[in-house]
Amino acid sequence: MRNLLYIIYRFSALVTFILLELLSVYLIINFNKSQGEIWSHSSNLLVEGVNQKVGLVEDFFTLKSKNDSLFRANAELLQTIINYRIFSDDKGGFQAYEQAISDSIPSYKLITAIVTSRTVNLRNNYITIDKGSAQGVKPGMGVITDNGVAGIVKSTTQKYASVILILNSQSRISCKVADKEYHGNLIWKSSDTRIMNLIDVPKHADINIGDRIVTSGYSISFPKSIPIGRITDYKIQGGVNSYNIEVTLDYDLSNVKHVYVVQFEDSEEKDNLLSSLNE
Amino acid sequence: MNELWRRNIIRTLFVLFLQLILLKRVNLTLGDFNYVHLTIYAVIIALAPLKMPRALLIGLSFILGLTVDLFYDSLGVHAGAATFVAFIRHYVLILLMPAEGYKQAVLSPYWYGFSRFIMYMSLLLVIHLSVLYSLEAFSFVYFKEIILRTISSFMASLFLIMIGMLIFNPKY
């Protein structure tokens, strides 16, 4: 008992000190707004720092699935925009679009695909994508990226498809000057992966540098109003009735990774009609 | 013994009056340099009787700090600093112990000389002010400001305390 009392006496100062100091800190935190905020903030800083680090590692592992889901979500949005452009035009408004979708009038569908191999530095450039006939990809379908036109499907296998990029001497894309309805064909003559040439635009057309070039929608491959680029230069060659327009692409095809294959539900009918006209 | 307690209580009331009524209102701002705050009530703890039980000193210091807090609208800040000074006083006393030990009731310049008292008071004051401003900022993010405040307030406050010692030169 004496020992216990002695110990209590011996440590009474320290115990009193610790208790009162804790009481002070308690008072500071509870009755002073700024200190209370700093305390909660500091503890958050510490905890949040750790949480953030863990989150970063976690993010890294979920990156792929997040990317995939974003990719699919993006495809759906693009698809909606494309179909909206087509159906809302004549009748007007969003109701017309919804009506058309509910009546299941043939519309555009996008198939997501990832580029498995590509060339961009040759005269005729191709990419290979990881979707094939099993997923509904057929030769002649257009391929677009988030930003614009990429190319046209040339051939397919069960699981893969080969796409002619617009950076290819065989590529001809039907285009028009946005809002002006002059249309021509987009070809690639230069070796620069960002510069395209628009030919067959009649020379009476009123065009300016900076005008946007979009797809015309006349072919079955692409819906209308998919962006391509801007006019950076134009000239009329002697003895020809059309402009030679230089178009700079808005996007870089040399690092394209995610693409969408444009599938028109009623393409066969339009295809037949076009081929019968050609005969 | 009664005289000792009476003197201490009077000193406490006097210093608190100075601190809370006068020094609190003194605004020593030189342009942007707003770091000088006259804080002298640590002298009460410094001059408390040497034989006082430590736990009692710590408890009374807490109440002293709390009283100051009520006037400074900073509940807990001064209490924490004063409690800390009361706790650390024991170790400072051991550090500065003369060869023959403490024979007198208080460590005042009258008994132990000005040089030892300045040493003793400076240590306590630096500890007091640094704890005080650390608790006030409540984060070491403001490290530079805490240091600045501590140093400038320390010099001004020590000057004031030494003037007080020269005037009163307390025996008890």
Short mmCIF file of C-alpha atoms in Angstrom, two decimals:
data_model
loop_
_atom_site.label_atom_id
_atom_site.label_comp_id
_atom_site.label_asym_id
_atom_site.label_seq_id
_atom_site.Cartn_x
_atom_site.Cartn_y
_atom_site.Cartn_z
CA MET A 1 0.00 0.00 0.00
CA ARG A 2 2.82 2.34 0.88
CA ASN A 3 4.54 1.46 -2.37
CA LEU A 4 1.37 2.13 -4.34
CA LEU A 5 0.93 5.50 -2.68
CA TYR A 6 4.58 6.25 -3.35
CA ILE A 7 4.20 5.40 -7.01
CA ILE A 8 1.11 7.58 -7.25
CA TYR A 9 3.01 10.41 -5.58
CA ARG A 10 6.05 9.84 -7.76
CA PHE A 11 4.15 10.01 -11.01
CA SER A 12 1.45 12.46 -9.98
CA ALA A 13 3.16 15.33 -11.80
CA LEU A 14 3.48 13.45 -15.04
CA VAL A 15 -0.09 12.14 -14.85
CA THR A 16 -1.48 15.56 -14.01
CA PHE A 17 0.54 17.07 -16.82
CA ILE A 18 -0.64 14.58 -19.41
CA LEU A 19 -4.26 14.79 -18.34
CA LEU A 20 -4.32 18.56 -18.34
CA GLU A 21 -2.43 18.81 -21.61
CA LEU A 22 -4.90 16.47 -23.24
CA LEU A 23 -7.70 18.54 -21.78
CA SER A 24 -6.14 21.66 -23.31
CA VAL A 25 -5.91 20.07 -26.71
CA TYR A 26 -9.50 18.89 -26.37
CA LEU A 27 -10.55 22.43 -25.50
CA ILE A 28 -8.53 23.88 -28.37
CA ILE A 29 -10.10 21.55 -30.88
CA ASN A 30 -13.62 21.86 -29.60
CA PHE A 31 -13.83 25.56 -28.89
CA ASN A 32 -11.62 27.06 -31.56
CA LYS A 33 -12.99 26.85 -35.05
CA SER A 34 -9.73 27.20 -36.93
CA GLN A 35 -7.80 24.65 -34.87
CA GLY A 36 -10.70 22.23 -35.20
CA GLU A 37 -10.56 22.64 -38.95
CA ILE A 38 -6.81 22.26 -39.05
CA TRP A 39 -7.05 19.09 -36.97
CA SER A 40 -9.65 17.52 -39.18
CA HIS A 41 -7.75 18.68 -42.20
CA SER A 42 -4.38 17.40 -40.99
CA SER A 43 -5.77 14.01 -40.07
CA ASN A 44 -7.42 13.95 -43.46
CA LEU A 45 -4.18 14.88 -45.14
CA LEU A 46 -2.50 11.91 -43.56
CA VAL A 47 -5.32 9.47 -44.19
CA GLU A 48 -6.09 10.84 -47.60
CA GLY A 49 -2.44 10.61 -48.58
CA VAL A 50 -2.48 6.89 -47.84
CA ASN A 51 -5.88 6.42 -49.45
CA GLN A 52 -4.72 8.19 -52.55
CA LYS A 53 -1.65 5.98 -52.88
CA VAL A 54 -3.75 2.84 -52.47
CA GLY A 55 -6.25 4.25 -54.92
CA LEU A 56 -3.55 4.85 -57.50
CA VAL A 57 -2.45 1.22 -57.34
CA GLU A 58 -6.05 0.06 -57.46
CA ASP A 59 -6.76 2.32 -60.42
CA PHE A 60 -3.88 0.80 -62.26
CA PHE A 61 -5.42 -2.66 -62.03
CA THR A 62 -8.90 -1.52 -62.96
CA LEU A 63 -7.62 0.70 -65.75
CA LYS A 64 -8.33 -1.78 -68.49
CA SER A 65 -11.90 -2.56 -67.49
CA LYS A 66 -12.61 1.14 -66.94
CA ASN A 67 -11.16 1.89 -70.34
CA ASP A 68 -13.31 -0.78 -71.95
CA SER A 69 -16.48 0.47 -70.33
CA LEU A 70 -15.69 4.07 -71.28
CA PHE A 71 -14.98 2.90 -74.81
CA ARG A 72 -18.36 1.21 -75.02
CA ALA A 73 -20.12 4.21 -73.47
CA ASN A 74 -18.41 6.44 -75.98
CA ALA A 75 -19.51 4.22 -78.84
CA GLU A 76 -23.11 4.44 -77.69
CA LEU A 77 -22.95 8.22 -77.43
CA LEU A 78 -21.41 8.53 -80.88
CA GLN A 79 -24.04 6.21 -82.26
CA THR A 80 -26.79 8.33 -80.72
CA ILE A 81 -25.30 11.49 -82.17
CA ILE A 82 -24.98 9.98 -85.63
CA ASN A 83 -28.53 8.71 -85.68
CA TYR A 84 -29.85 11.91 -84.17
CA ARG A 85 -28.25 13.91 -86.99
CA ILE A 86 -29.99 11.74 -89.53
CA PHE A 87 -33.47 11.46 -88.08
CA SER A 88 -33.94 14.81 -86.46
CA ASP A 89 -33.27 16.72 -89.66
CA ASP A 90 -36.43 16.75 -91.71
CA LYS A 91 -39.12 16.31 -89.09
CA GLY A 92 -37.20 18.22 -86.49
CA GLY A 93 -36.48 17.77 -82.84
CA PHE A 94 -35.61 14.97 -80.52
CA GLN A 95 -39.08 13.46 -80.76
CA ALA A 96 -38.49 12.60 -84.39
CA TYR A 97 -35.31 10.82 -83.41
CA GLU A 98 -37.00 8.87 -80.63
CA GLN A 99 -39.88 8.00 -82.92
CA ALA A 100 -37.50 6.69 -85.54
CA ILE A 101 -35.64 4.58 -83.02
CA SER A 102 -38.83 3.13 -81.56
CA ASP A 103 -40.15 2.40 -85.08
CA SER A 104 -36.83 0.61 -85.68
CA ILE A 105 -36.18 2.45 -88.90
CA PRO A 106 -32.78 1.26 -90.16
CA SER A 107 -30.13 3.18 -88.29
CA TYR A 108 -26.38 3.18 -87.76
CA LYS A 109 -24.77 0.93 -85.20
CA LEU A 110 -21.20 1.23 -83.99
CA ILE A 111 -19.03 -1.81 -83.27
CA THR A 112 -16.12 -1.07 -80.95
CA ALA A 113 -12.74 -2.41 -82.05
CA ILE A 114 -9.12 -2.13 -81.03
CA VAL A 115 -6.31 -1.71 -83.51
CA THR A 116 -3.99 -4.70 -83.42
CA SER A 117 -1.52 -3.58 -86.03
CA ARG A 118 -1.06 -0.61 -88.29
CA THR A 119 1.15 1.04 -90.83
CA VAL A 120 1.12 4.74 -91.50
CA ASN A 121 4.42 5.43 -93.19
CA LEU A 122 3.87 3.53 -96.43
CA ARG A 123 2.16 4.69 -99.58
CA ASN A 124 -0.74 2.33 -98.93
CA ASN A 125 -1.50 2.10 -95.27
CA TYR A 126 -3.68 -0.44 -93.51
CA ILE A 127 -4.72 -1.21 -89.98
CA THR A 128 -5.96 -4.48 -88.57
CA ILE A 129 -8.72 -4.48 -85.99
CA ASP A 130 -9.76 -7.18 -83.55
CA LYS A 131 -13.35 -7.56 -84.76
CA GLY A 132 -14.30 -9.73 -87.73
CA SER A 133 -17.23 -11.25 -89.52
CA ALA A 134 -18.28 -13.02 -86.32
CA GLN A 135 -19.08 -9.62 -84.82
CA GLY A 136 -20.83 -8.41 -87.96
CA VAL A 137 -17.98 -6.55 -89.64
CA LYS A 138 -18.28 -6.69 -93.42
CA PRO A 139 -16.11 -5.33 -96.23
CA GLY A 140 -17.13 -1.81 -97.23
CA MET A 141 -18.06 -0.64 -93.75
CA GLY A 142 -16.60 2.64 -92.56
CA VAL A 143 -14.26 2.89 -89.62
CA ILE A 144 -14.14 6.03 -87.49
CA THR A 145 -12.25 7.18 -84.43
CA ASP A 146 -13.44 9.44 -81.65
CA ASN A 147 -12.39 12.43 -83.70
CA GLY A 148 -13.14 11.53 -87.28
CA VAL A 149 -12.87 9.20 -90.22
CA ALA A 150 -10.23 6.44 -90.17
CA GLY A 151 -10.87 4.22 -93.17
CA ILE A 152 -12.94 1.50 -94.81
CA VAL A 153 -12.99 -2.25 -94.09
CA LYS A 154 -11.35 -4.09 -96.95
CA SER A 155 -11.58 -7.71 -95.96
CA THR A 156 -12.54 -9.71 -92.93
CA THR A 157 -11.77 -13.02 -91.33
CA GLN A 158 -13.69 -14.68 -88.53
CA LYS A 159 -12.08 -12.54 -85.83
CA TYR A 160 -10.14 -9.79 -87.57
CA ALA A 161 -10.64 -7.22 -90.26
CA SER A 162 -8.26 -5.32 -92.46
CA VAL A 163 -9.01 -1.64 -92.92
CA ILE A 164 -7.82 0.65 -95.69
CA LEU A 165 -6.85 3.86 -93.95
CA ILE A 166 -7.66 7.15 -95.60
CA LEU A 167 -3.88 7.43 -95.77
CA ASN A 168 -3.91 5.11 -98.77
CA SER A 169 -3.69 5.80 -102.48
CA GLN A 170 -6.79 3.64 -103.08
CA SER A 171 -8.90 5.46 -100.57
CA ARG A 172 -11.63 7.80 -101.79
CA ILE A 173 -14.00 9.24 -99.25
CA SER A 174 -17.03 11.25 -100.26
CA CYS A 175 -16.86 14.56 -98.40
CA LYS A 176 -18.41 17.96 -98.38
CA VAL A 177 -17.64 21.39 -97.10
CA ALA A 178 -19.63 21.75 -93.90
CA ASP A 179 -22.79 23.86 -94.19
CA LYS A 180 -22.16 24.53 -97.88
CA GLU A 181 -23.11 21.25 -99.56
CA TYR A 182 -20.28 21.29 -102.08
CA HIS A 183 -18.98 17.81 -102.18
CA GLY A 184 -15.90 16.11 -103.50
CA ASN A 185 -13.64 13.18 -102.90
CA LEU A 186 -10.94 12.99 -100.31
CA ILE A 187 -7.71 11.35 -101.44
CA TRP A 188 -4.22 11.09 -100.06
CA LYS A 189 -1.43 12.27 -102.34
CA SER A 190 1.14 13.64 -99.95
CA SER A 191 3.36 11.65 -97.63
CA ASP A 192 2.35 13.71 -94.62
CA THR A 193 -0.03 11.76 -92.40
CA ARG A 194 -1.99 14.89 -91.55
CA ILE A 195 -2.49 16.38 -95.01
CA MET A 196 -5.23 15.12 -97.35
CA ASN A 197 -6.43 16.39 -100.70
CA LEU A 198 -10.01 17.15 -101.60
CA ILE A 199 -10.69 16.97 -105.32
CA ASP A 200 -13.73 17.33 -107.57
CA VAL A 201 -15.09 20.39 -105.80
CA PRO A 202 -16.43 22.60 -108.65
CA LYS A 203 -14.49 25.83 -109.09
CA HIS A 204 -17.53 28.07 -108.70
CA ALA A 205 -17.80 26.88 -105.09
CA ASP A 206 -17.38 29.55 -102.44
CA ILE A 207 -14.79 28.10 -100.08
CA ASN A 208 -12.52 29.69 -97.53
CA ILE A 209 -9.45 28.64 -95.64
CA GLY A 210 -10.56 27.25 -92.32
CA ASP A 211 -13.82 25.72 -93.56
CA ARG A 212 -14.59 22.38 -91.97
CA ILE A 213 -14.68 19.26 -94.11
CA VAL A 214 -17.10 16.50 -93.08
CA THR A 215 -18.38 13.30 -94.66
CA SER A 216 -21.23 13.76 -97.06
CA GLY A 217 -23.26 10.67 -96.15
CA TYR A 218 -23.73 9.77 -99.82
CA SER A 219 -21.85 6.52 -99.54
CA ILE A 220 -22.99 3.60 -97.45
CA SER A 221 -19.75 3.56 -95.49
CA PHE A 222 -20.13 6.73 -93.46
CA PRO A 223 -23.05 8.59 -92.00
CA LYS A 224 -23.09 12.27 -92.72
CA SER A 225 -21.27 14.95 -90.74
CA ILE A 226 -18.38 12.87 -89.41
CA PRO A 227 -15.60 15.46 -89.06
CA ILE A 228 -12.40 15.15 -91.05
CA GLY A 229 -10.43 18.38 -91.00
CA ARG A 230 -10.10 21.95 -92.15
CA ILE A 231 -9.16 23.59 -95.41
CA THR A 232 -5.64 24.99 -95.12
CA ASP A 233 -4.93 25.78 -98.77
CA TYR A 234 -6.68 25.66 -102.13
CA LYS A 235 -5.87 26.42 -105.75
CA ILE A 236 -7.37 25.92 -109.18
CA GLN A 237 -5.18 24.06 -111.60
CA GLY A 238 -5.10 25.19 -115.20
CA GLY A 239 -7.46 23.33 -117.53
CA VAL A 240 -9.37 21.63 -114.75
CA ASN A 241 -12.83 22.54 -113.63
CA SER A 242 -12.33 21.89 -109.98
CA TYR A 243 -10.35 23.03 -107.01
CA ASN A 244 -7.41 21.21 -105.58
CA ILE A 245 -7.96 21.67 -101.85
CA GLU A 246 -5.51 20.82 -99.13
CA VAL A 247 -7.18 19.54 -95.98
CA THR A 248 -5.40 19.19 -92.64
CA LEU A 249 -6.77 16.42 -90.47
CA ASP A 250 -8.00 17.35 -87.00
CA TYR A 251 -6.50 14.19 -85.56
CA ASP A 252 -3.45 12.00 -85.85
CA LEU A 253 -4.04 8.59 -87.36
CA SER A 254 -0.55 7.35 -86.55
CA ASN A 255 -1.39 6.67 -82.91
CA VAL A 256 -4.99 5.56 -83.21
CA LYS A 257 -5.85 2.70 -80.87
CA HIS A 258 -9.63 2.58 -80.43
CA VAL A 259 -11.89 2.66 -83.45
CA TYR A 260 -15.57 2.14 -84.23
CA VAL A 261 -16.87 0.18 -87.20
CA VAL A 262 -19.96 1.84 -88.66
CA GLN A 263 -22.66 -0.66 -89.45
CA PHE A 264 -25.71 0.47 -91.36
CA GLU A 265 -28.56 -1.89 -90.65
CA ASP A 266 -30.07 -1.59 -94.12
CA SER A 267 -26.82 -1.39 -95.99
CA GLU A 268 -27.53 -4.21 -98.40
CA GLU A 269 -30.47 -2.46 -99.99
CA LYS A 270 -28.57 0.75 -100.50
CA ASP A 271 -25.59 -1.22 -101.73
CA ASN A 272 -27.68 -3.02 -104.31
CA LEU A 273 -29.16 0.21 -105.49
CA LEU A 274 -25.78 1.84 -105.87
CA SER A 275 -24.25 -1.12 -107.70
CA SER A 276 -27.22 -1.34 -110.08
CA LEU A 277 -26.70 2.32 -110.91
CA ASN A 278 -23.07 1.67 -111.71
CA GLU A 279 -23.84 -1.06 -114.22
CA MET B 1 5.38 30.48 4.84
CA ASN B 2 2.23 32.57 4.86
CA GLU B 3 4.21 35.51 3.55
CA LEU B 4 5.43 33.34 0.65
CA TRP B 5 1.92 32.39 -0.40
CA ARG B 6 0.59 35.91 0.07
CA ARG B 7 3.35 37.36 -2.10
CA ASN B 8 2.77 34.74 -4.80
CA ILE B 9 -0.95 35.39 -4.92
CA ILE B 10 -0.42 39.15 -5.12
CA ARG B 11 2.19 38.68 -7.85
CA THR B 12 -0.17 36.41 -9.78
CA LEU B 13 -2.99 38.91 -9.63
CA PHE B 14 -0.70 41.79 -10.56
CA VAL B 15 0.88 40.01 -13.53
CA LEU B 16 -2.50 38.78 -14.72
CA PHE B 17 -3.82 42.33 -14.51
CA LEU B 18 -0.86 43.58 -16.55
CA GLN B 19 -1.16 40.78 -19.06
CA LEU B 20 -4.91 40.76 -19.56
CA ILE B 21 -5.79 44.41 -19.19
CA LEU B 22 -2.74 46.24 -20.54
CA LEU B 23 -0.41 44.02 -22.57
CA LYS B 24 -3.27 42.39 -24.44
CA ARG B 25 -4.10 45.77 -25.89
CA VAL B 26 -0.53 46.68 -26.81
CA ASN B 27 -0.20 46.43 -30.55
CA LEU B 28 3.43 46.28 -31.61
CA THR B 29 2.95 46.14 -35.33
CA LEU B 30 5.73 47.45 -37.53
CA GLY B 31 4.29 47.45 -41.03
CA ASP B 32 3.85 43.81 -42.02
CA PHE B 33 5.82 42.61 -39.03
CA ASN B 34 3.02 41.53 -36.71
CA TYR B 35 4.90 38.97 -34.69
CA VAL B 36 5.56 40.69 -31.36
CA HIS B 37 3.12 39.73 -28.62
CA LEU B 38 4.04 40.66 -25.02
CA THR B 39 3.42 37.49 -23.04
CA ILE B 40 4.86 37.67 -19.53
CA TYR B 41 2.62 35.52 -17.34
CA ALA B 42 5.14 32.66 -17.51
CA VAL B 43 6.96 34.59 -14.82
CA ILE B 44 4.23 33.52 -12.36
CA ILE B 45 5.12 29.88 -12.94
CA ALA B 46 8.84 30.66 -12.88
CA LEU B 47 8.63 32.39 -9.50
CA ALA B 48 6.25 29.87 -7.93
CA PRO B 49 7.71 28.33 -4.72
CA LEU B 50 10.38 25.74 -5.44
CA LYS B 51 8.98 23.37 -2.82
CA MET B 52 5.53 23.38 -4.35
CA PRO B 53 4.35 19.85 -5.25
CA ARG B 54 4.69 19.38 -9.00
CA ALA B 55 1.16 18.10 -9.52
CA LEU B 56 -0.25 21.11 -7.68
CA LEU B 57 1.88 23.51 -9.76
CA ILE B 58 0.74 21.85 -12.96
CA GLY B 59 -2.91 22.00 -11.90
CA LEU B 60 -2.68 25.66 -10.87
CA SER B 61 -0.84 26.54 -14.07
CA PHE B 62 -3.62 24.95 -16.06
CA ILE B 63 -6.15 27.17 -14.27
CA LEU B 64 -3.87 30.18 -14.84
CA GLY B 65 -3.65 29.40 -18.56
CA LEU B 66 -7.39 28.89 -18.73
CA THR B 67 -7.95 32.31 -17.16
CA VAL B 68 -5.70 33.90 -19.78
CA ASP B 69 -7.55 31.95 -22.47
CA LEU B 70 -10.88 33.37 -21.36
CA PHE B 71 -9.55 36.86 -22.03
CA TYR B 72 -7.75 35.96 -25.27
CA ASP B 73 -10.73 34.03 -26.70
CA SER B 74 -8.55 31.03 -27.40
CA LEU B 75 -9.83 28.37 -25.04
CA GLY B 76 -7.14 25.76 -24.40
CA VAL B 77 -4.18 27.35 -26.16
CA HIS B 78 -2.70 29.21 -23.20
CA ALA B 79 -3.82 26.47 -20.83
CA GLY B 80 -1.84 23.91 -22.80
CA ALA B 81 1.26 26.11 -22.95
CA ALA B 82 1.14 27.01 -19.24
CA THR B 83 0.66 23.37 -18.25
CA PHE B 84 3.64 22.43 -20.36
CA VAL B 85 5.84 25.11 -18.78
CA ALA B 86 4.82 23.96 -15.30
CA PHE B 87 5.72 20.42 -16.20
CA ILE B 88 9.07 21.30 -17.75
CA ARG B 89 10.05 23.71 -14.89
CA HIS B 90 11.18 20.77 -12.76
CA TYR B 91 13.71 19.68 -15.38
CA VAL B 92 14.92 23.22 -16.06
CA LEU B 93 15.51 23.61 -12.30
CA ILE B 94 17.54 20.40 -12.24
CA LEU B 95 19.52 21.63 -15.25
CA LEU B 96 20.37 24.95 -13.59
CA MET B 97 20.87 23.59 -10.05
CA PRO B 98 23.71 25.35 -8.20
CA ALA B 99 26.39 23.17 -6.57
CA GLU B 100 24.87 23.55 -3.10
CA GLY B 101 21.27 22.93 -4.29
CA TYR B 102 18.28 25.22 -3.87
CA LYS B 103 18.22 26.68 -0.35
CA GLN B 104 15.78 29.57 -0.90
CA ALA B 105 12.01 29.49 -1.44
CA VAL B 106 12.02 30.92 -4.97
CA LEU B 107 14.52 31.21 -7.80
CA SER B 108 14.62 34.99 -8.00
CA PRO B 109 17.49 37.31 -8.96
CA TYR B 110 17.61 38.53 -5.36
CA TRP B 111 18.86 35.14 -4.17
CA TYR B 112 20.55 33.56 -7.15
CA GLY B 113 21.79 36.49 -9.22
CA PHE B 114 20.64 37.95 -12.51
CA SER B 115 22.67 35.72 -14.81
CA ARG B 116 21.15 32.50 -13.46
CA PHE B 117 17.69 34.01 -13.42
CA ILE B 118 17.99 35.24 -17.01
CA MET B 119 19.06 31.75 -18.06
CA TYR B 120 16.17 30.17 -16.16
CA MET B 121 13.56 32.65 -17.36
CA SER B 122 14.78 32.53 -20.97
CA LEU B 123 14.49 28.75 -21.10
CA LEU B 124 10.99 28.78 -19.64
CA LEU B 125 9.89 31.67 -21.83
CA VAL B 126 11.19 30.13 -25.04
CA ILE B 127 9.48 26.87 -24.18
CA HIS B 128 6.30 28.67 -23.25
CA LEU B 129 6.15 30.79 -26.39
CA SER B 130 7.08 28.05 -28.81
CA VAL B 131 4.45 25.72 -27.34
CA LEU B 132 1.96 28.56 -27.28
CA TYR B 133 2.40 29.51 -30.93
CA SER B 134 2.59 25.91 -32.03
CA LEU B 135 -0.73 25.21 -30.35
CA GLU B 136 -2.13 28.40 -31.82
CA ALA B 137 -1.10 27.48 -35.36
CA PHE B 138 -1.80 23.82 -34.60
CA SER B 139 0.20 22.66 -37.54
CA PHE B 140 3.89 22.60 -38.35
CA VAL B 141 3.05 23.86 -41.80
CA TYR B 142 3.47 27.36 -40.33
CA PHE B 143 6.93 26.50 -39.00
CA LYS B 144 8.51 29.77 -40.16
CA GLU B 145 5.82 31.90 -38.57
CA ILE B 146 6.01 30.01 -35.28
CA ILE B 147 9.76 30.56 -35.11
CA LEU B 148 9.44 34.24 -36.00
CA ARG B 149 6.72 34.85 -33.44
CA THR B 150 8.60 32.95 -30.75
CA ILE B 151 11.88 34.80 -31.23
CA SER B 152 10.45 38.31 -31.53
CA SER B 153 7.93 37.88 -28.71
CA PHE B 154 10.59 36.26 -26.54
CA MET B 155 12.94 39.24 -26.77
CA ALA B 156 10.22 41.79 -26.04
CA SER B 157 8.70 39.79 -23.19
CA LEU B 158 12.03 38.99 -21.55
CA PHE B 159 12.95 42.67 -21.67
CA LEU B 160 9.71 43.51 -19.89
CA ILE B 161 10.18 40.79 -17.26
CA MET B 162 13.72 41.94 -16.50
CA ILE B 163 12.50 45.52 -16.03
CA GLY B 164 9.92 44.16 -13.58
CA MET B 165 12.65 42.25 -11.73
CA LEU B 166 14.79 45.38 -11.49
CA ILE B 167 11.85 47.34 -10.09
CA PHE B 168 10.52 44.79 -7.59
CA ASN B 169 13.49 42.49 -7.05
CA PRO B 170 11.27 39.93 -5.24
CA LYS B 171 12.53 38.05 -2.20
CA TYR B 172 9.68 35.61 -2.23
#
